[in-house]
Coordinates of N, CA and C and ligand atoms in Angstrom, one line a residue:
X28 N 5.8 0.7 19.0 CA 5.0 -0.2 18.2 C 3.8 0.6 17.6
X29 N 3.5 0.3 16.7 CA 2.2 1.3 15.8 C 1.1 0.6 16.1
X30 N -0.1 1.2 16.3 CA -1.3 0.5 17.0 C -2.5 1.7 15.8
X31 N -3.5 1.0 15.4 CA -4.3 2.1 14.9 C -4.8 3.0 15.7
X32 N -4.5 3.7 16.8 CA -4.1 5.0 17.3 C -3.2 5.9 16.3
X33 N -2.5 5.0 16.1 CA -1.4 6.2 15.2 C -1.9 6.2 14.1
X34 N -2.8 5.9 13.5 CA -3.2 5.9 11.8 C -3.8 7.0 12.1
X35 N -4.1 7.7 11.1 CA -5.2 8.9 11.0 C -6.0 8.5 9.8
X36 N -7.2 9.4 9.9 CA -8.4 8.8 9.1 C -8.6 10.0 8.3
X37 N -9.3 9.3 7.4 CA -10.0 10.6 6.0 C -10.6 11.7 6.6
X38 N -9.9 13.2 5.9 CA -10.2 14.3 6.7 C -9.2 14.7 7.6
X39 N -8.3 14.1 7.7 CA -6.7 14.6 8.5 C -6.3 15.2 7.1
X40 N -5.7 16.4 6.5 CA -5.3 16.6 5.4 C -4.1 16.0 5.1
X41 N -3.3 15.4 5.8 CA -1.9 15.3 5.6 C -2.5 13.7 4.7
X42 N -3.6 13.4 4.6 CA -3.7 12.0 3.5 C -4.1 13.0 2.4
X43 N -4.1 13.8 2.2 CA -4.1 14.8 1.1 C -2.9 15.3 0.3
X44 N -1.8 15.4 1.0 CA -0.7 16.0 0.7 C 0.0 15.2 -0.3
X45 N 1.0 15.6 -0.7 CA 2.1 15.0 -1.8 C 3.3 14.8 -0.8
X46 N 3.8 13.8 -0.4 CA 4.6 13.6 0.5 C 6.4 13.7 0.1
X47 N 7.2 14.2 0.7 CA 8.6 14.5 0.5 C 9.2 13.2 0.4
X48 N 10.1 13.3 -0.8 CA 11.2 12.1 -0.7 C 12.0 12.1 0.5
X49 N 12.9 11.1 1.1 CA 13.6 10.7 2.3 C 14.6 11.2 1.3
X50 N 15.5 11.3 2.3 CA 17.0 11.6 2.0 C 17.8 10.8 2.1
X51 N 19.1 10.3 0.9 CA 20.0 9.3 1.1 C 21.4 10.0 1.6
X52 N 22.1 9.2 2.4 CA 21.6 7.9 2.8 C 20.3 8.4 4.4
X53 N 19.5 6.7 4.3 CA 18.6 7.2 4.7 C 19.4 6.9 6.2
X54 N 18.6 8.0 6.8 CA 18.6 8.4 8.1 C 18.3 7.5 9.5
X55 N 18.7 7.1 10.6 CA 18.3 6.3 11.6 C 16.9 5.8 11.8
X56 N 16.2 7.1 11.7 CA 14.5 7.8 12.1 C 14.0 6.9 10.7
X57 N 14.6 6.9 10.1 CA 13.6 6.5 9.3 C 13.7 4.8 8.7
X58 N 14.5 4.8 8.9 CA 15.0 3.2 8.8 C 14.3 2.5 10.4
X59 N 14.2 2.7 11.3 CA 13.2 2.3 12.4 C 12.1 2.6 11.7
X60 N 11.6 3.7 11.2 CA 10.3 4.2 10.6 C 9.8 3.1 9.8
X61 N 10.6 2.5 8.9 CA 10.1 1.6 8.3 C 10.1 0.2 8.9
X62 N 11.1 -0.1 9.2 CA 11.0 -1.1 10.5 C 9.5 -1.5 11.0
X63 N 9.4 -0.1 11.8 CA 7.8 -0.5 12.6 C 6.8 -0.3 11.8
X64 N 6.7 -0.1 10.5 CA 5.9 -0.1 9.7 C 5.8 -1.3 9.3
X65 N 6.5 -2.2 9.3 CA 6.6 -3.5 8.4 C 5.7 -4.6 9.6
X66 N 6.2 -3.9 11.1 CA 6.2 -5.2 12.0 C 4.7 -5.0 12.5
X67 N 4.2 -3.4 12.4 CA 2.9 -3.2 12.1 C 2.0 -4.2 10.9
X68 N 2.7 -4.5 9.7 CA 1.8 -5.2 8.8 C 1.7 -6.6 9.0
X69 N 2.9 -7.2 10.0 CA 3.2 -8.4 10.1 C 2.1 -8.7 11.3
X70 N 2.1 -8.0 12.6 CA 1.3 -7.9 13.8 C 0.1 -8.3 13.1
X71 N -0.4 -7.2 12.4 CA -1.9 -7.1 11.8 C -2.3 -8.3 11.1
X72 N -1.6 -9.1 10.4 CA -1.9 -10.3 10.2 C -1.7 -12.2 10.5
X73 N -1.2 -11.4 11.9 CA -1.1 -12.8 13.4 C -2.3 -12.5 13.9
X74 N -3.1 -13.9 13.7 CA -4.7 -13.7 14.7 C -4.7 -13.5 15.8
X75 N -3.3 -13.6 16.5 CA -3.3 -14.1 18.5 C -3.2 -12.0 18.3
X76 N -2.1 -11.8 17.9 CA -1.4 -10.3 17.7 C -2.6 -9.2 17.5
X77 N -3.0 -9.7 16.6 CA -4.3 -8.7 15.9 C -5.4 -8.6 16.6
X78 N -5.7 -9.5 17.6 CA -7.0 -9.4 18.4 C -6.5 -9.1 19.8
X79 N -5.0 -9.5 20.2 CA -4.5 -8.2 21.8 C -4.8 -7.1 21.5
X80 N -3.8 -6.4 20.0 CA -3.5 -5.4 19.9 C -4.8 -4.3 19.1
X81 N -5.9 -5.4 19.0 CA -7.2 -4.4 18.3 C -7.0 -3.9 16.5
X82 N -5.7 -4.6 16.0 CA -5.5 -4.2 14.8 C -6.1 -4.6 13.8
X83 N -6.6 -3.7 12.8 CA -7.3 -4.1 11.4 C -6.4 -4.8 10.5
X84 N -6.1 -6.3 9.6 CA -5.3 -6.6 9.0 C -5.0 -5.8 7.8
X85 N -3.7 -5.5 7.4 CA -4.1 -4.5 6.5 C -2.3 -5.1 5.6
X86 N -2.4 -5.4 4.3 CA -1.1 -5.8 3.2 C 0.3 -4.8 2.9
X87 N -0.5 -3.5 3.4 CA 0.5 -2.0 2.8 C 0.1 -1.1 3.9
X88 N 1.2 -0.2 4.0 CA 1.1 0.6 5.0 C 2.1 2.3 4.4
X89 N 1.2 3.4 4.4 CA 2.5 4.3 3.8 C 2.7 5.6 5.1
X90 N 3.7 5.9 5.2 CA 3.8 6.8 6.4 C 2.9 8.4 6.1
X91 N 2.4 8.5 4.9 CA 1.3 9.8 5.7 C 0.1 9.1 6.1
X92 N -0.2 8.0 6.3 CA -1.6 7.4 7.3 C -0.7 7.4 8.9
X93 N 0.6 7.7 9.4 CA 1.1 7.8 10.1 C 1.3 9.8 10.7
X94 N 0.6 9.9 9.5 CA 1.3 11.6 9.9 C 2.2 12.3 9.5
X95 N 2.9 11.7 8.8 CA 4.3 11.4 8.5 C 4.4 11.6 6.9
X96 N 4.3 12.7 6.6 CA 4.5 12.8 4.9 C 5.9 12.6 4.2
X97 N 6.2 11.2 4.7 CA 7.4 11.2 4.2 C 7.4 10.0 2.8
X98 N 7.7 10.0 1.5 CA 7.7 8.6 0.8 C 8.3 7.5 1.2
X99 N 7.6 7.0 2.0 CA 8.3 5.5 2.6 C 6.7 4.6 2.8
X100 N 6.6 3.4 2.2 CA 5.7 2.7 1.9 C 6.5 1.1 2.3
X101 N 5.5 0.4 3.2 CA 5.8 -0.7 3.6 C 4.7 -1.6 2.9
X102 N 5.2 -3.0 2.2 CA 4.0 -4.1 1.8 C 4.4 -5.2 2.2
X103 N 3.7 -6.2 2.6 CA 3.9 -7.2 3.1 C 2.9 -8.1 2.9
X104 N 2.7 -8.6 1.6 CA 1.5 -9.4 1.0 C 1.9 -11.0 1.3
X105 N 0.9 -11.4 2.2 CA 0.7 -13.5 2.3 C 0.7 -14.2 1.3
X106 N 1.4 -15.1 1.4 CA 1.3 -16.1 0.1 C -0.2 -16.8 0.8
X107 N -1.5 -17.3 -0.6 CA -2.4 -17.8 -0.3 C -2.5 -18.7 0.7
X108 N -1.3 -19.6 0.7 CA -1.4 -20.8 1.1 C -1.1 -20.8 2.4
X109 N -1.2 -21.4 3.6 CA -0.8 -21.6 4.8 C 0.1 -22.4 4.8
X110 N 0.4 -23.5 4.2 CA 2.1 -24.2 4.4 C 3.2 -23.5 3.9
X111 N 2.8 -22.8 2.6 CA 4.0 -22.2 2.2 C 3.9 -20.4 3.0
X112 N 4.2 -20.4 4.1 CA 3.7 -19.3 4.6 C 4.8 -17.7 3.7
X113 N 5.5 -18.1 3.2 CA 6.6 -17.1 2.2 C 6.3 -16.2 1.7
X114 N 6.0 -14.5 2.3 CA 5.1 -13.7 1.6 C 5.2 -13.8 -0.2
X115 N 4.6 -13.2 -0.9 CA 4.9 -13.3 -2.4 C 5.4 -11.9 -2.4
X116 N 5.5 -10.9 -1.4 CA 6.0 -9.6 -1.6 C 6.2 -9.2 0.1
X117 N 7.4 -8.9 -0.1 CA 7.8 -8.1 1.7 C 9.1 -7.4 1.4
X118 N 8.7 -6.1 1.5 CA 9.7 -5.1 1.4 C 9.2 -3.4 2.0
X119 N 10.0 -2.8 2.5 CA 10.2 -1.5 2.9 C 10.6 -0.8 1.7
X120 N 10.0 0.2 1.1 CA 10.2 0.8 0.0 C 10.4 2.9 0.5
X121 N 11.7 2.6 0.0 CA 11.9 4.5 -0.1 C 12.1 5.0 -0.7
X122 N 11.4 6.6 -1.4 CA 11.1 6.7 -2.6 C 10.7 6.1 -4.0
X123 N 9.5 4.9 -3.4 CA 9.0 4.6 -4.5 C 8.8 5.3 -5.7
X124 N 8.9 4.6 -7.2 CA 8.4 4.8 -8.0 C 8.4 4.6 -9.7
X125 N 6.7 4.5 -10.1 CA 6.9 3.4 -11.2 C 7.5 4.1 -12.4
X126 N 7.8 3.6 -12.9 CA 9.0 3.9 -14.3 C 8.3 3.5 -15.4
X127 N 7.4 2.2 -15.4 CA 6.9 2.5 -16.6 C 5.8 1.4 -16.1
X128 N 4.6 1.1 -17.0 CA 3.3 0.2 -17.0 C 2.9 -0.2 -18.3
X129 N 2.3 -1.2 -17.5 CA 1.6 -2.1 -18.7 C 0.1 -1.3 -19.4
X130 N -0.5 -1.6 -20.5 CA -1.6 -1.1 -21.2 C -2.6 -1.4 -20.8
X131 N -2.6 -2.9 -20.2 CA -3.2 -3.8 -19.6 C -3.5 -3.0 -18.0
X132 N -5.1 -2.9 -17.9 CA -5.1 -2.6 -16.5 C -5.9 -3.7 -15.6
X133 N -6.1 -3.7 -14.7 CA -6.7 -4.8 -13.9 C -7.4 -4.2 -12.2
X134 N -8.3 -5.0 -11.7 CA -8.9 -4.5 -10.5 C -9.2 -5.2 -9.7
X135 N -9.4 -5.2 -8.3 CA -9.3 -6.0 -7.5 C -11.6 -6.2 -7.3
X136 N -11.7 -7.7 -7.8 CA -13.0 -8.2 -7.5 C -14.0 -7.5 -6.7
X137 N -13.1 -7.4 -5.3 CA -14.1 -7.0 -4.1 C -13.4 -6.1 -3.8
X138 N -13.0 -5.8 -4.9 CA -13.3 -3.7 -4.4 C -11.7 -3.5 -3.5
X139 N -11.5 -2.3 -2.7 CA -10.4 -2.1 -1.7 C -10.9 -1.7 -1.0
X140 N -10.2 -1.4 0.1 CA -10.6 -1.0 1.6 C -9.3 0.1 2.0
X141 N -9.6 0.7 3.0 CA -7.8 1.7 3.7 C -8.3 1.7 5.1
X142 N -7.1 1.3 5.8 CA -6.8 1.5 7.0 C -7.3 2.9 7.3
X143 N -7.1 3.8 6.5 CA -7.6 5.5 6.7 C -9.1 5.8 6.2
X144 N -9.9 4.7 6.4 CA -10.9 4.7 5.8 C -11.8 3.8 6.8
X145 N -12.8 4.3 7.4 CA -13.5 4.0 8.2 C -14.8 3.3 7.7
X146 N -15.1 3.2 6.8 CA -16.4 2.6 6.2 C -15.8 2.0 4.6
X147 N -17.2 1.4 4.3 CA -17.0 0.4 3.3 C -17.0 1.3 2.0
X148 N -16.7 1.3 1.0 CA -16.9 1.8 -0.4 C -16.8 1.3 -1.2
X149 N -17.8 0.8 -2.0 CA -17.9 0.0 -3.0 C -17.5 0.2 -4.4
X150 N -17.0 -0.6 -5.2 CA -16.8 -0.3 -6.4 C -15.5 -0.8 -6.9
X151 N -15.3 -0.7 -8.4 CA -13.9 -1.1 -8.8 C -12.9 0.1 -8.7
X152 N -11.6 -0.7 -8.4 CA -10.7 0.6 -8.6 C -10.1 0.3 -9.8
X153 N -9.5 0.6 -10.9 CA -9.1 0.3 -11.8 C -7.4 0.6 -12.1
X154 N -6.6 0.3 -12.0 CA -4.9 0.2 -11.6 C -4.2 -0.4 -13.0
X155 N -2.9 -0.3 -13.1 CA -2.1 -1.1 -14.1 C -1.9 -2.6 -13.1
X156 N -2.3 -3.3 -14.6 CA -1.9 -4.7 -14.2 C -0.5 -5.0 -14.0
X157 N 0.6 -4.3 -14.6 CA 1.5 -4.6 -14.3 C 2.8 -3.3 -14.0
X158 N 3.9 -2.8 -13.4 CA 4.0 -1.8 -12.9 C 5.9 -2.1 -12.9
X159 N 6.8 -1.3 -13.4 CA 8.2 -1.4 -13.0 C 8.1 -0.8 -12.6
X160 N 8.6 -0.8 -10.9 CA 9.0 0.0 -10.0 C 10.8 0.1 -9.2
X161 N 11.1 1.6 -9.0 CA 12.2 1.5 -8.3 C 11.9 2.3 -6.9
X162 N 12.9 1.7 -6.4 CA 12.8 2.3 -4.5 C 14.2 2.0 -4.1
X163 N 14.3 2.7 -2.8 CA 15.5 2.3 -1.9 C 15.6 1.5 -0.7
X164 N 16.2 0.4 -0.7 CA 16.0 -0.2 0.4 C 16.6 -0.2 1.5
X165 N 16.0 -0.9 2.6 CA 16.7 -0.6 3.6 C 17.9 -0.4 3.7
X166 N 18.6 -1.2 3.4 CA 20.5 -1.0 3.1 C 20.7 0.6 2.4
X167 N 19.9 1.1 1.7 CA 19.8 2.2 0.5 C 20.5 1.9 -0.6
X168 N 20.0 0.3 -1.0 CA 20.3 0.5 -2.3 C 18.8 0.1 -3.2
X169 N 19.2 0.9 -4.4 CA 18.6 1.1 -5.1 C 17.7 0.2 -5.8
X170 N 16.4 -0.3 -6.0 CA 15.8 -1.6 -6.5 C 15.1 -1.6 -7.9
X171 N 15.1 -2.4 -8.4 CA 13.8 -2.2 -9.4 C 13.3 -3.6 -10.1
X172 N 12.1 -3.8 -9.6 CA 11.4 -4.6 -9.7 C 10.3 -4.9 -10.7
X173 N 9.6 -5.4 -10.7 CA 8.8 -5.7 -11.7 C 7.3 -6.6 -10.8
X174 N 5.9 -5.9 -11.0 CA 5.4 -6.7 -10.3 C 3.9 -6.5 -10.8
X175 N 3.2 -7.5 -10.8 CA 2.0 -7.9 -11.6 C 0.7 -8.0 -10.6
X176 N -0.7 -8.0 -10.9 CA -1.9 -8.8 -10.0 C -1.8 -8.2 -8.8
X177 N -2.1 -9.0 -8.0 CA -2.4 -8.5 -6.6 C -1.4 -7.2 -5.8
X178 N 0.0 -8.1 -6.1 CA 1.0 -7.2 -5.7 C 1.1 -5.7 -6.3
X179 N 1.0 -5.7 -7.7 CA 0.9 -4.8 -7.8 C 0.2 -3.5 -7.4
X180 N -1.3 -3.6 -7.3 CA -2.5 -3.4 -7.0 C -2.0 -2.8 -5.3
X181 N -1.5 -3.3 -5.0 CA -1.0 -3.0 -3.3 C -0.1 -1.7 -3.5
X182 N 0.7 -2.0 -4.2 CA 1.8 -1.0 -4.3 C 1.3 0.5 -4.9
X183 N 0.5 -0.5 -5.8 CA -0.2 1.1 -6.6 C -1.2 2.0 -5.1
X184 N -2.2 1.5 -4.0 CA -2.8 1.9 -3.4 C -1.5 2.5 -2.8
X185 N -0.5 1.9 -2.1 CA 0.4 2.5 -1.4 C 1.2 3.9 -1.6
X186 N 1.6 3.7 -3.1 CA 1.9 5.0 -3.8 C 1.2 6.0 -4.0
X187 N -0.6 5.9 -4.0 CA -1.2 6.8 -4.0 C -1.0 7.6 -2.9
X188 N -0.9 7.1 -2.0 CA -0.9 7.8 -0.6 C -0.3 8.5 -0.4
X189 N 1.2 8.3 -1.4 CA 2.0 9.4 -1.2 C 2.0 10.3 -1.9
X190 N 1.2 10.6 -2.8 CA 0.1 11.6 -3.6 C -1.1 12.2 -3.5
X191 N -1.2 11.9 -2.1 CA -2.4 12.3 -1.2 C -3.8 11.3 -2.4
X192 N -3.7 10.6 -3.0 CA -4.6 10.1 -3.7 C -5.5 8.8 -3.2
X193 N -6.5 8.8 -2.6 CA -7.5 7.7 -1.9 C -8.1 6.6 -2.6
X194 N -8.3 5.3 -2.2 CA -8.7 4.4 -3.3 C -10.0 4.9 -4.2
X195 N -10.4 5.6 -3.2 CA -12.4 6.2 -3.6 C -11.8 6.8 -4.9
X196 N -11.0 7.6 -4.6 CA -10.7 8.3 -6.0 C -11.2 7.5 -7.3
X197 N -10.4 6.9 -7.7 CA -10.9 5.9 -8.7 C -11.9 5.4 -8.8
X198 N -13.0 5.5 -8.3 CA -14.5 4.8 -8.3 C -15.2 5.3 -9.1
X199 N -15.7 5.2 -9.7 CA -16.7 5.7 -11.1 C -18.4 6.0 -10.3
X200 N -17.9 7.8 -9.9 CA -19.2 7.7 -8.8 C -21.2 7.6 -9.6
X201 N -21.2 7.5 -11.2 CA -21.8 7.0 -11.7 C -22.8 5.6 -11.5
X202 N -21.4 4.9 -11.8 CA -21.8 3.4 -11.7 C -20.3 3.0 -11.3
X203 N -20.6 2.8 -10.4 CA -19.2 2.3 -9.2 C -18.5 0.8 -9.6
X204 N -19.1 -0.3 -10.9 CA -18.7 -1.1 -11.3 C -18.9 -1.3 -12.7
X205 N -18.9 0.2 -13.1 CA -18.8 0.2 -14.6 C -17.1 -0.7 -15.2
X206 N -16.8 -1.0 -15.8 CA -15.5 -1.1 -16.5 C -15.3 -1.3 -18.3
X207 N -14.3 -0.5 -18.0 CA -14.0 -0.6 -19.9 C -13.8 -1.9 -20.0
X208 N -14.3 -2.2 -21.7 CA -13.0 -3.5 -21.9 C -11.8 -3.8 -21.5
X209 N -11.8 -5.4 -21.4 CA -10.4 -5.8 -21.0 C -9.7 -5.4 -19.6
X210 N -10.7 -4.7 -18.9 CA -9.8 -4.8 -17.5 C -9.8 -6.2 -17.0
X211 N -9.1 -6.8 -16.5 CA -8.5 -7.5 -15.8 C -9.3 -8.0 -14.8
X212 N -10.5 -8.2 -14.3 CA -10.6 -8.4 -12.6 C -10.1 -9.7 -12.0
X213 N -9.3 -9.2 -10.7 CA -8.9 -10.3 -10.4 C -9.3 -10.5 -8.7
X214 N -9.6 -12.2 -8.7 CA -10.3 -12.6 -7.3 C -9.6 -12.8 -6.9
Ligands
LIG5 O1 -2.7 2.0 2.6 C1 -2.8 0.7 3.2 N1 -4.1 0.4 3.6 O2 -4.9 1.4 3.8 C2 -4.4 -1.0 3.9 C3 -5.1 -1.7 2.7 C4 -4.2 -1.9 1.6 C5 -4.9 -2.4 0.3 C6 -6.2 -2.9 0.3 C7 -6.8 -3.3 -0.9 C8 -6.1 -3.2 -2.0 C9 -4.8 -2.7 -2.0 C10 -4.2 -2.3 -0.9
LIG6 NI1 -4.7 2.8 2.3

């Protein structure tokens, strides 16, 4: 089971690196790999779970915060609501990646955070609002989806990762809440 023991933090280089595609069909190791990556994001957002286990809640998870420079990226984003508890996105993704975006870009209000990131950093990150993406799923078949707002915004952090690329990156170390026209912020 993954415990943030196994995350590694900013300054490990391997959150630096460009990480290797998996290999189809995918492999045992890695199909568990994503497994406990998923049950990791699910853990982290049970209150009972998340306060035995010491875990930070966290929506996306990619295997080089594991060590693991492999392209395999887990999200598992909550629907707002507590009755409809139905994530609005839950999938294990192998070899993400987007195909094409919108012109339209968008940012998340209060900023982002990373499990591989030990302190606060403020500022906008600025991302495509909207994002066609393909991956492989667990079964290894091939997906491609379409996904807008928040979801997207997850995916996009997640993919950076496998481009060794950190949310700070994006921060306009000027004025950290500068924004062009027309971005998008969304609360
Ligand atoms: O890489 C996953 N991670 O560090 C957990 C936080 C994920 C995340 C947080 C804010 C906006 C998008 C994604
Ligand atoms: Ni992160």
């Amino acid at each position: 089971m993954i415990t943030m023991e196994d995350i590694i933090r900013e300054g490990n280089p391997t959150l630096r690196e460009v990480a290797h595609e998996v290999t189809v069909p995918l492999s045992d190791e890695d199909i568990k790999l994503g497994q406990d990556m998923m049950e990791f994001l699910k853990n982290s957002q049970d209150p009972v779970k998340a306060e035995e286990l010491g875990l930070r809640g966290g929506v996306g998870l990619a295997a080089p915060q594991l060590d693991i420079s492999k392209r395999i990226i887990a999200v598992h984003v909550p629907n707002g609501d507590l009755e409809n508890p139905e994530p609005t996105l839950s999938a294990v993704m192998y070899n993400p990646k987007i195909l094409s975006h919108s012109v339209q870009d968008a940012c998340l209000g209060e900023g982002e955070g990373c499990l591989s990131v030990d302190r606060e950093v403020p500022g906008y990150v600025v991302r495509h609002n909207k994002i066609t993406l393909s991956y492989i799923d667990t079964d290894g078949v091939k997906q491609k989806i379409r996904l807008k707002n928040y979801e997207a915004i997850v995916v996009q952090h997640e993919i950076d990762h496998l481009n060794g690329v950190m949310f700070y990156d994006h921060i306009n170390p000027e004025n950290p809440y500068a924004l062009k026209d027309g971005v998008l912020v969304i609360e």
